[in-house]
PDB file of C-alpha atoms in Angstrom:
ATOM      1  CA  MET O   1     -24.323 -21.270   6.628  1.00 75.00           C
ATOM      2  CA  PRO O   2     -26.595 -19.377   9.100  1.00 86.00           C
ATOM      3  CA  ARG O   3     -26.689 -15.633   8.863  1.00 94.00           C
ATOM      4  CA  PHE O   4     -24.227 -13.662  11.323  1.00 97.00           C
ATOM      5  CA  THR O   5     -26.461 -12.087  13.946  1.00 98.00           C
ATOM      6  CA  GLY O   6     -23.687 -10.851  16.464  1.00 98.00           C
ATOM      7  CA  PHE O   7     -21.353 -12.170  19.175  1.00 98.00           C
ATOM      8  CA  PRO O   8     -23.401 -13.129  22.286  1.00 98.00           C
ATOM      9  CA  LEU O   9     -22.028 -11.841  25.553  1.00 98.00           C
ATOM     10  CA  ALA O  10     -22.132 -15.372  26.716  1.00 98.00           C
ATOM     11  CA  GLY O  11     -18.840 -15.895  24.642  1.00 98.00           C
ATOM     12  CA  LEU O  12     -17.076 -13.167  26.461  1.00 98.00           C
ATOM     13  CA  ASP O  13     -18.306 -14.704  29.779  1.00 98.00           C
ATOM     14  CA  PHE O  14     -17.077 -18.097  28.533  1.00 98.00           C
ATOM     15  CA  TYR O  15     -13.574 -16.778  28.046  1.00 98.00           C
ATOM     16  CA  GLU O  16     -13.501 -14.977  31.447  1.00 98.00           C
ATOM     17  CA  ASP O  17     -14.329 -18.206  33.004  1.00 98.00           C
ATOM     18  CA  LEU O  18     -11.816 -20.125  30.984  1.00 98.00           C
ATOM     19  CA  GLU O  19      -9.222 -17.804  32.057  1.00 97.00           C
ATOM     20  CA  ALA O  20      -9.950 -18.629  35.655  1.00 97.00           C
ATOM     21  CA  ASP O  21     -10.337 -22.609  34.700  1.00 97.00           C
ATOM     22  CA  ASN O  22      -8.367 -23.524  31.907  1.00 97.00           C
ATOM     23  CA  SER O  23      -9.098 -27.315  32.343  1.00 96.00           C
ATOM     24  CA  LYS O  24     -10.473 -30.103  30.305  1.00 95.00           C
ATOM     25  CA  ALA O  25     -13.209 -30.496  32.730  1.00 97.00           C
ATOM     26  CA  PHE O  26     -14.429 -26.898  32.267  1.00 97.00           C
ATOM     27  CA  TRP O  27     -14.150 -27.129  28.539  1.00 97.00           C
ATOM     28  CA  SER O  28     -16.093 -30.174  28.219  1.00 96.00           C
ATOM     29  CA  GLY O  29     -18.798 -28.901  30.585  1.00 97.00           C
ATOM     30  CA  ASN O  30     -19.030 -25.691  28.512  1.00 98.00           C
ATOM     31  CA  LYS O  31     -18.260 -26.718  24.964  1.00 97.00           C
ATOM     32  CA  LYS O  32     -21.797 -25.993  23.790  1.00 98.00           C
ATOM     33  CA  VAL O  33     -21.464 -22.497  24.938  1.00 98.00           C
ATOM     34  CA  TRP O  34     -18.356 -21.970  22.911  1.00 98.00           C
ATOM     35  CA  GLU O  35     -19.877 -23.673  20.036  1.00 98.00           C
ATOM     36  CA  GLU O  36     -22.960 -21.415  19.967  1.00 98.00           C
ATOM     37  CA  SER O  37     -21.525 -18.160  21.263  1.00 98.00           C
ATOM     38  CA  VAL O  38     -18.152 -18.126  19.696  1.00 98.00           C
ATOM     39  CA  ARG O  39     -17.426 -20.722  16.919  1.00 98.00           C
ATOM     40  CA  ASP O  40     -20.668 -20.390  15.105  1.00 98.00           C
ATOM     41  CA  PRO O  41     -20.770 -16.530  15.107  1.00 98.00           C
ATOM     42  CA  MET O  42     -17.345 -16.410  13.959  1.00 98.00           C
ATOM     43  CA  GLN O  43     -17.833 -18.861  11.073  1.00 98.00           C
ATOM     44  CA  ALA O  44     -20.890 -16.765  10.126  1.00 98.00           C
ATOM     45  CA  LEU O  45     -18.939 -13.586  10.337  1.00 98.00           C
ATOM     46  CA  VAL O  46     -16.149 -14.697   7.964  1.00 98.00           C
ATOM     47  CA  ALA O  47     -18.635 -16.100   5.621  1.00 98.00           C
ATOM     48  CA  ASP O  48     -20.183 -12.755   5.569  1.00 97.00           C
ATOM     49  CA  LEU O  49     -16.908 -10.968   4.833  1.00 98.00           C
ATOM     50  CA  GLU O  50     -15.557 -13.378   2.239  1.00 98.00           C
ATOM     51  CA  ALA O  51     -16.866 -11.598  -0.720  1.00 97.00           C
ATOM     52  CA  ASP O  52     -14.970  -8.441   0.149  1.00 97.00           C
ATOM     53  CA  PHE O  53     -11.776  -9.784   1.616  1.00 98.00           C
ATOM     54  CA  GLY O  54     -11.299 -13.454   0.894  1.00 97.00           C
ATOM     55  CA  THR O  55     -11.487 -16.840   2.546  1.00 98.00           C
ATOM     56  CA  ALA O  56     -10.671 -16.850   6.344  1.00 98.00           C
ATOM     57  CA  LYS O  57      -8.844 -19.390   8.414  1.00 98.00           C
ATOM     58  CA  ILE O  58     -10.457 -19.892  11.803  1.00 98.00           C
ATOM     59  CA  PHE O  59      -7.878 -20.952  14.349  1.00 97.00           C
ATOM     60  CA  ARG O  60      -8.216 -24.111  16.378  1.00 96.00           C
ATOM     61  CA  PRO O  61      -9.173 -23.442  20.208  1.00 96.00           C
ATOM     62  CA  TYR O  62      -6.354 -25.745  21.380  1.00 95.00           C
ATOM     63  CA  ARG O  63      -2.942 -24.583  22.356  1.00 91.00           C
ATOM     64  CA  ASP O  64       0.313 -26.154  21.132  1.00 88.00           C
ATOM     65  CA  VAL O  65       1.979 -26.895  24.294  1.00 80.00           C
ATOM     66  CA  ARG O  66       4.736 -29.204  23.108  1.00 82.00           C
ATOM     67  CA  PHE O  67       7.436 -26.591  23.727  1.00 79.00           C
ATOM     68  CA  SER O  68       5.732 -24.277  26.265  1.00 82.00           C
ATOM     69  CA  LYS O  69       6.120 -24.153  29.963  1.00 81.00           C
ATOM     70  CA  ASP O  70       2.474 -23.104  30.155  1.00 84.00           C
ATOM     71  CA  LYS O  71       0.462 -26.338  29.709  1.00 88.00           C
ATOM     72  CA  SER O  72      -2.984 -24.720  29.682  1.00 92.00           C
ATOM     73  CA  PRO O  73      -4.714 -26.684  26.975  1.00 94.00           C
ATOM     74  CA  TYR O  74      -7.073 -24.104  25.462  1.00 97.00           C
ATOM     75  CA  LYS O  75      -6.762 -20.565  23.894  1.00 97.00           C
ATOM     76  CA  THR O  76      -8.386 -17.921  25.898  1.00 97.00           C
ATOM     77  CA  HIS O  77      -9.550 -16.179  22.723  1.00 98.00           C
ATOM     78  CA  GLN O  78     -10.918 -17.200  19.243  1.00 98.00           C
ATOM     79  CA  GLY O  79      -9.154 -15.599  16.178  1.00 98.00           C
ATOM     80  CA  ALA O  80      -9.568 -15.861  12.481  1.00 98.00           C
ATOM     81  CA  VAL O  81      -7.211 -14.446   9.692  1.00 98.00           C
ATOM     82  CA  VAL O  82      -7.587 -13.754   5.982  1.00 98.00           C
ATOM     83  CA  HIS O  83      -4.188 -13.984   4.344  1.00 97.00           C
ATOM     84  CA  THR O  84      -3.484 -11.627   1.343  1.00 95.00           C
ATOM     85  CA  ALA O  85       0.236 -12.694   1.098  1.00 92.00           C
ATOM     86  CA  GLN O  86       2.497 -14.799   3.302  1.00 92.00           C
ATOM     87  CA  TYR O  87       2.243 -13.677   6.884  1.00 95.00           C
ATOM     88  CA  THR O  88       0.089 -10.607   5.693  1.00 97.00           C
ATOM     89  CA  GLY O  89      -3.554 -10.090   5.990  1.00 98.00           C
ATOM     90  CA  TRP O  90      -6.669  -9.108   8.326  1.00 98.00           C
ATOM     91  CA  TYR O  91      -7.283 -10.556  11.760  1.00 98.00           C
ATOM     92  CA  VAL O  92     -10.472 -10.614  14.099  1.00 98.00           C
ATOM     93  CA  GLN O  93     -10.632 -11.897  17.523  1.00 98.00           C
ATOM     94  CA  ILE O  94     -13.116 -12.371  20.372  1.00 98.00           C
ATOM     95  CA  ALA O  95     -12.148 -12.806  23.998  1.00 98.00           C
ATOM     96  CA  ALA O  96     -13.114 -11.953  27.468  1.00 98.00           C
ATOM     97  CA  ALA O  97     -12.072  -8.343  26.799  1.00 98.00           C
ATOM     98  CA  GLY O  98     -14.369  -8.306  23.771  1.00 98.00           C
ATOM     99  CA  LEU O  99     -13.701  -7.691  19.974  1.00 98.00           C
ATOM    100  CA  PHE O 100     -10.267  -6.872  18.548  1.00 98.00           C
ATOM    101  CA  VAL O 101      -9.570  -6.212  14.800  1.00 98.00           C
ATOM    102  CA  GLY O 102      -6.279  -5.777  13.270  1.00 98.00           C
ATOM    103  CA  GLY O 103      -4.193  -6.147   9.948  1.00 98.00           C
ATOM    104  CA  GLY O 104      -0.762  -6.124   8.632  1.00 98.00           C
ATOM    105  CA  MET O 105       2.398  -8.424   8.591  1.00 97.00           C
ATOM    106  CA  TYR O 106       2.578 -10.397  11.913  1.00 97.00           C
ATOM    107  CA  THR O 107       6.069 -12.086  11.066  1.00 95.00           C
ATOM    108  CA  ALA O 108       8.391 -12.152   8.102  1.00 94.00           C
ATOM    109  CA  SER O 109      10.835 -14.327   6.259  1.00 94.00           C
ATOM    110  CA  PRO O 110      14.288 -13.040   6.023  1.00 95.00           C
ATOM    111  CA  ALA O 111      13.605 -12.103   2.281  1.00 94.00           C
ATOM    112  CA  GLN O 112      10.273 -10.356   3.176  1.00 95.00           C
ATOM    113  CA  LEU O 113      12.121  -8.330   5.990  1.00 96.00           C
ATOM    114  CA  ALA O 114      14.873  -7.311   3.525  1.00 96.00           C
ATOM    115  CA  ALA O 115      12.156  -6.180   1.083  1.00 96.00           C
ATOM    116  CA  LEU O 116      10.217  -4.397   3.763  1.00 97.00           C
ATOM    117  CA  ARG O 117      13.338  -2.375   4.771  1.00 97.00           C
ATOM    118  CA  THR O 118      14.263  -1.533   1.182  1.00 96.00           C
ATOM    119  CA  ALA O 119      10.850   0.065   0.760  1.00 97.00           C
ATOM    120  CA  ILE O 120      11.015   1.990   4.022  1.00 98.00           C
ATOM    121  CA  ASP O 121      14.363   3.202   2.988  1.00 97.00           C
ATOM    122  CA  ASP O 122      13.046   4.405  -0.288  1.00 97.00           C
ATOM    123  CA  ASP O 123      11.858   8.029  -0.163  1.00 97.00           C
ATOM    124  CA  VAL O 124       8.613   7.384  -2.172  1.00 97.00           C
ATOM    125  CA  ARG O 125       7.527   4.152  -0.787  1.00 97.00           C
ATOM    126  CA  GLY O 126       8.659   5.134   2.829  1.00 97.00           C
ATOM    127  CA  ALA O 127       6.570   8.242   2.625  1.00 98.00           C
ATOM    128  CA  GLU O 128       3.648   6.101   1.509  1.00 98.00           C
ATOM    129  CA  LEU O 129       3.731   4.031   4.500  1.00 98.00           C
ATOM    130  CA  GLU O 130       4.187   6.946   6.723  1.00 98.00           C
ATOM    131  CA  ALA O 131       1.084   8.446   5.323  1.00 98.00           C
ATOM    132  CA  ILE O 132      -0.809   5.136   5.743  1.00 98.00           C
ATOM    133  CA  LEU O 133       0.274   4.526   9.419  1.00 98.00           C
ATOM    134  CA  ALA O 134      -0.593   8.274  10.308  1.00 98.00           C
ATOM    135  CA  GLN O 135      -4.085   7.886   8.765  1.00 98.00           C
ATOM    136  CA  LEU O 136      -4.516   4.719  10.783  1.00 98.00           C
ATOM    137  CA  VAL O 137      -3.342   6.452  14.171  1.00 98.00           C
ATOM    138  CA  SER O 138      -5.673   9.293  13.470  1.00 98.00           C
ATOM    139  CA  ALA O 139      -8.526   6.689  13.209  1.00 98.00           C
ATOM    140  CA  GLY O 140      -7.681   5.231  16.610  1.00 98.00           C
ATOM    141  CA  PHE O 141      -5.572   2.168  15.609  1.00 98.00           C
ATOM    142  CA  THR O 142      -2.552   1.204  17.538  1.00 98.00           C
ATOM    143  CA  ILE O 143       0.599   0.384  15.588  1.00 98.00           C
ATOM    144  CA  GLY O 144       2.436  -2.505  16.671  1.00 97.00           C
ATOM    145  CA  GLY O 145       4.861  -5.275  15.807  1.00 97.00           C
ATOM    146  CA  ASP O 146       8.360  -6.610  16.935  1.00 97.00           C
ATOM    147  CA  LYS O 147      11.019  -4.053  16.866  1.00 96.00           C
ATOM    148  CA  LEU O 148      14.842  -4.257  17.143  1.00 96.00           C
ATOM    149  CA  LYS O 149      16.168  -2.251  20.149  1.00 94.00           C
ATOM    150  CA  THR O 150      19.043  -1.128  17.848  1.00 93.00           C
ATOM    151  CA  LYS O 151      19.270  -0.047  14.290  1.00 94.00           C
ATOM    152  CA  PRO O 152      19.364  -2.876  11.690  1.00 95.00           C
ATOM    153  CA  LYS O 153      22.565  -3.458   9.860  1.00 93.00           C
ATOM    154  CA  GLY O 154      23.156  -1.226   6.798  1.00 93.00           C
ATOM    155  CA  PHE O 155      21.218   1.721   8.246  1.00 95.00           C
ATOM    156  CA  THR O 156      22.370   4.785  10.364  1.00 94.00           C
ATOM    157  CA  VAL O 157      20.669   5.771  13.536  1.00 94.00           C
ATOM    158  CA  ASP O 158      19.737   9.137  11.999  1.00 95.00           C
ATOM    159  CA  HIS O 159      17.814   7.790   9.196  1.00 96.00           C
ATOM    160  CA  PRO O 160      14.486   9.751   8.976  1.00 96.00           C
ATOM    161  CA  ARG O 161      12.529   6.472   9.204  1.00 97.00           C
ATOM    162  CA  ILE O 162      14.803   4.633  11.660  1.00 97.00           C
ATOM    163  CA  GLU O 163      11.795   3.721  13.935  1.00 97.00           C
ATOM    164  CA  LEU O 164       9.949   1.983  11.021  1.00 98.00           C
ATOM    165  CA  LEU O 165      13.255   0.381   9.876  1.00 98.00           C
ATOM    166  CA  ARG O 166      13.435  -1.279  13.360  1.00 97.00           C
ATOM    167  CA  HIS O 167      10.159  -3.156  12.731  1.00 97.00           C
ATOM    168  CA  GLN O 168      10.568  -6.931  12.093  1.00 97.00           C
ATOM    169  CA  SER O 169       6.719  -7.181  11.729  1.00 97.00           C
ATOM    170  CA  LEU O 170       4.305  -4.376  11.433  1.00 98.00           C
ATOM    171  CA  THR O 171       0.742  -4.372  12.287  1.00 98.00           C
ATOM    172  CA  ALA O 172      -2.278  -2.138  13.236  1.00 98.00           C
ATOM    173  CA  GLY O 173      -4.924  -2.937  15.643  1.00 98.00           C
ATOM    174  CA  TYR O 174      -8.163  -1.654  17.334  1.00 98.00           C
ATOM    175  CA  GLU O 175      -9.665  -2.846  20.660  1.00 98.00           C
ATOM    176  CA  PHE O 176     -13.235  -2.376  20.443  1.00 98.00           C
ATOM    177  CA  GLY O 177     -14.249  -4.086  23.854  1.00 98.00           C
ATOM    178  CA  ALA O 178     -17.870  -4.875  24.027  1.00 98.00           C
ATOM    179  CA  PRO O 179     -19.768  -2.055  22.441  1.00 98.00           C
ATOM    180  CA  THR O 180     -23.709  -2.429  22.339  1.00 97.00           C
ATOM    181  CA  TRP O 181     -23.498  -3.239  18.652  1.00 98.00           C
ATOM    182  CA  LEU O 182     -21.269  -6.393  19.337  1.00 98.00           C
ATOM    183  CA  THR O 183     -24.314  -8.511  20.033  1.00 98.00           C
ATOM    184  CA  GLU O 184     -26.231  -7.332  16.795  1.00 98.00           C
ATOM    185  CA  PRO O 185     -25.891  -8.255  13.019  1.00 98.00           C
ATOM    186  CA  GLY O 186     -24.389  -4.739  12.436  1.00 98.00           C
ATOM    187  CA  ALA O 187     -21.284  -5.931  14.163  1.00 98.00           C
ATOM    188  CA  ALA O 188     -20.101  -7.343  10.670  1.00 98.00           C
ATOM    189  CA  GLU O 189     -20.484  -3.861   9.119  1.00 98.00           C
ATOM    190  CA  GLU O 190     -18.230  -2.409  11.967  1.00 98.00           C
ATOM    191  CA  ILE O 191     -15.559  -4.963  11.324  1.00 98.00           C
ATOM    192  CA  ARG O 192     -15.864  -4.481   7.584  1.00 98.00           C
ATOM    193  CA  LYS O 193     -15.331  -0.843   8.057  1.00 98.00           C
ATOM    194  CA  SER O 194     -12.211  -1.432  10.174  1.00 98.00           C
ATOM    195  CA  TRP O 195     -10.761  -4.017   7.668  1.00 98.00           C
ATOM    196  CA  GLU O 196     -11.358  -1.351   4.869  1.00 98.00           C
ATOM    197  CA  GLU O 197      -9.491   1.260   6.918  1.00 98.00           C
ATOM    198  CA  LEU O 198      -6.677  -1.296   7.201  1.00 98.00           C
ATOM    199  CA  ARG O 199      -6.729  -2.184   3.402  1.00 98.00           C
ATOM    200  CA  PRO O 200      -4.060   0.411   2.588  1.00 98.00           C
ATOM    201  CA  LEU O 201      -1.597  -1.071   4.881  1.00 98.00           C
ATOM    202  CA  VAL O 202      -2.310  -4.690   4.272  1.00 98.00           C
ATOM    203  CA  GLU O 203      -2.044  -4.186   0.305  1.00 97.00           C
ATOM    204  CA  TRP O 204       1.104  -1.793   0.883  1.00 98.00           C
ATOM    205  CA  LEU O 205       2.813  -4.613   2.750  1.00 97.00           C
ATOM    206  CA  GLY O 206       1.593  -7.353   0.407  1.00 95.00           C
ATOM    207  CA  ALA O 207       3.088  -5.366  -2.519  1.00 95.00           C
ATOM    208  CA  VAL O 208       6.513  -4.571  -1.208  1.00 95.00           C
ATOM    209  CA  THR O 209       7.174  -8.029   0.103  1.00 91.00           C
ATOM    210  CA  ALA O 210       5.886 -10.067  -2.647  1.00 83.00           C
ATOM    211  CA  GLN O 211       8.134 -12.910  -3.484  1.00 62.00           C
ATOM    212  CA  LYS O 212       9.743 -12.131  -6.950  1.00 50.00           C
TER     213      LYS O 212
END
């Protein structure tokens, strides 16, 4: 595996053009750019991070359009995920807007969601999560995830952690954009630092939602 040397800006330009012309003709004519400026750097990056975080899955560039009104054939970003538990782990993405990193639980089975809410309801575990999220927010991360508009069943609206209890998924992400270091080998270290900052959230979620 070649060493990671950064994400070329040509990859960002490729996705900007793909957003304007999401066609097989454009893809076929520019596939080499995607391979050299997106696919190959992503493969090298996750290989570099594997010892610290685990084996990554690199997503296919093709969209599943079977049940979508949008029949655009290609994704306008390239992502990779390292799973630490079902639906939980670290994420990295390159797109026209640049680099995005994230982590957390992006969806949940009914059993996982019940376990998550039980942990949030618990004064000790719930306080742990609040502290983890506060630290991430102070570091510039944005807390995300699907949320109920109303309270979940079994909880009152005046619960001290009602906003967390509304979560059906829970993530934290950081939009880097296109900093000067994106095209350099040091980008791997910046991503590694961000994933380490996300580790407490990823590990907390994995621990409380683990299948018994």
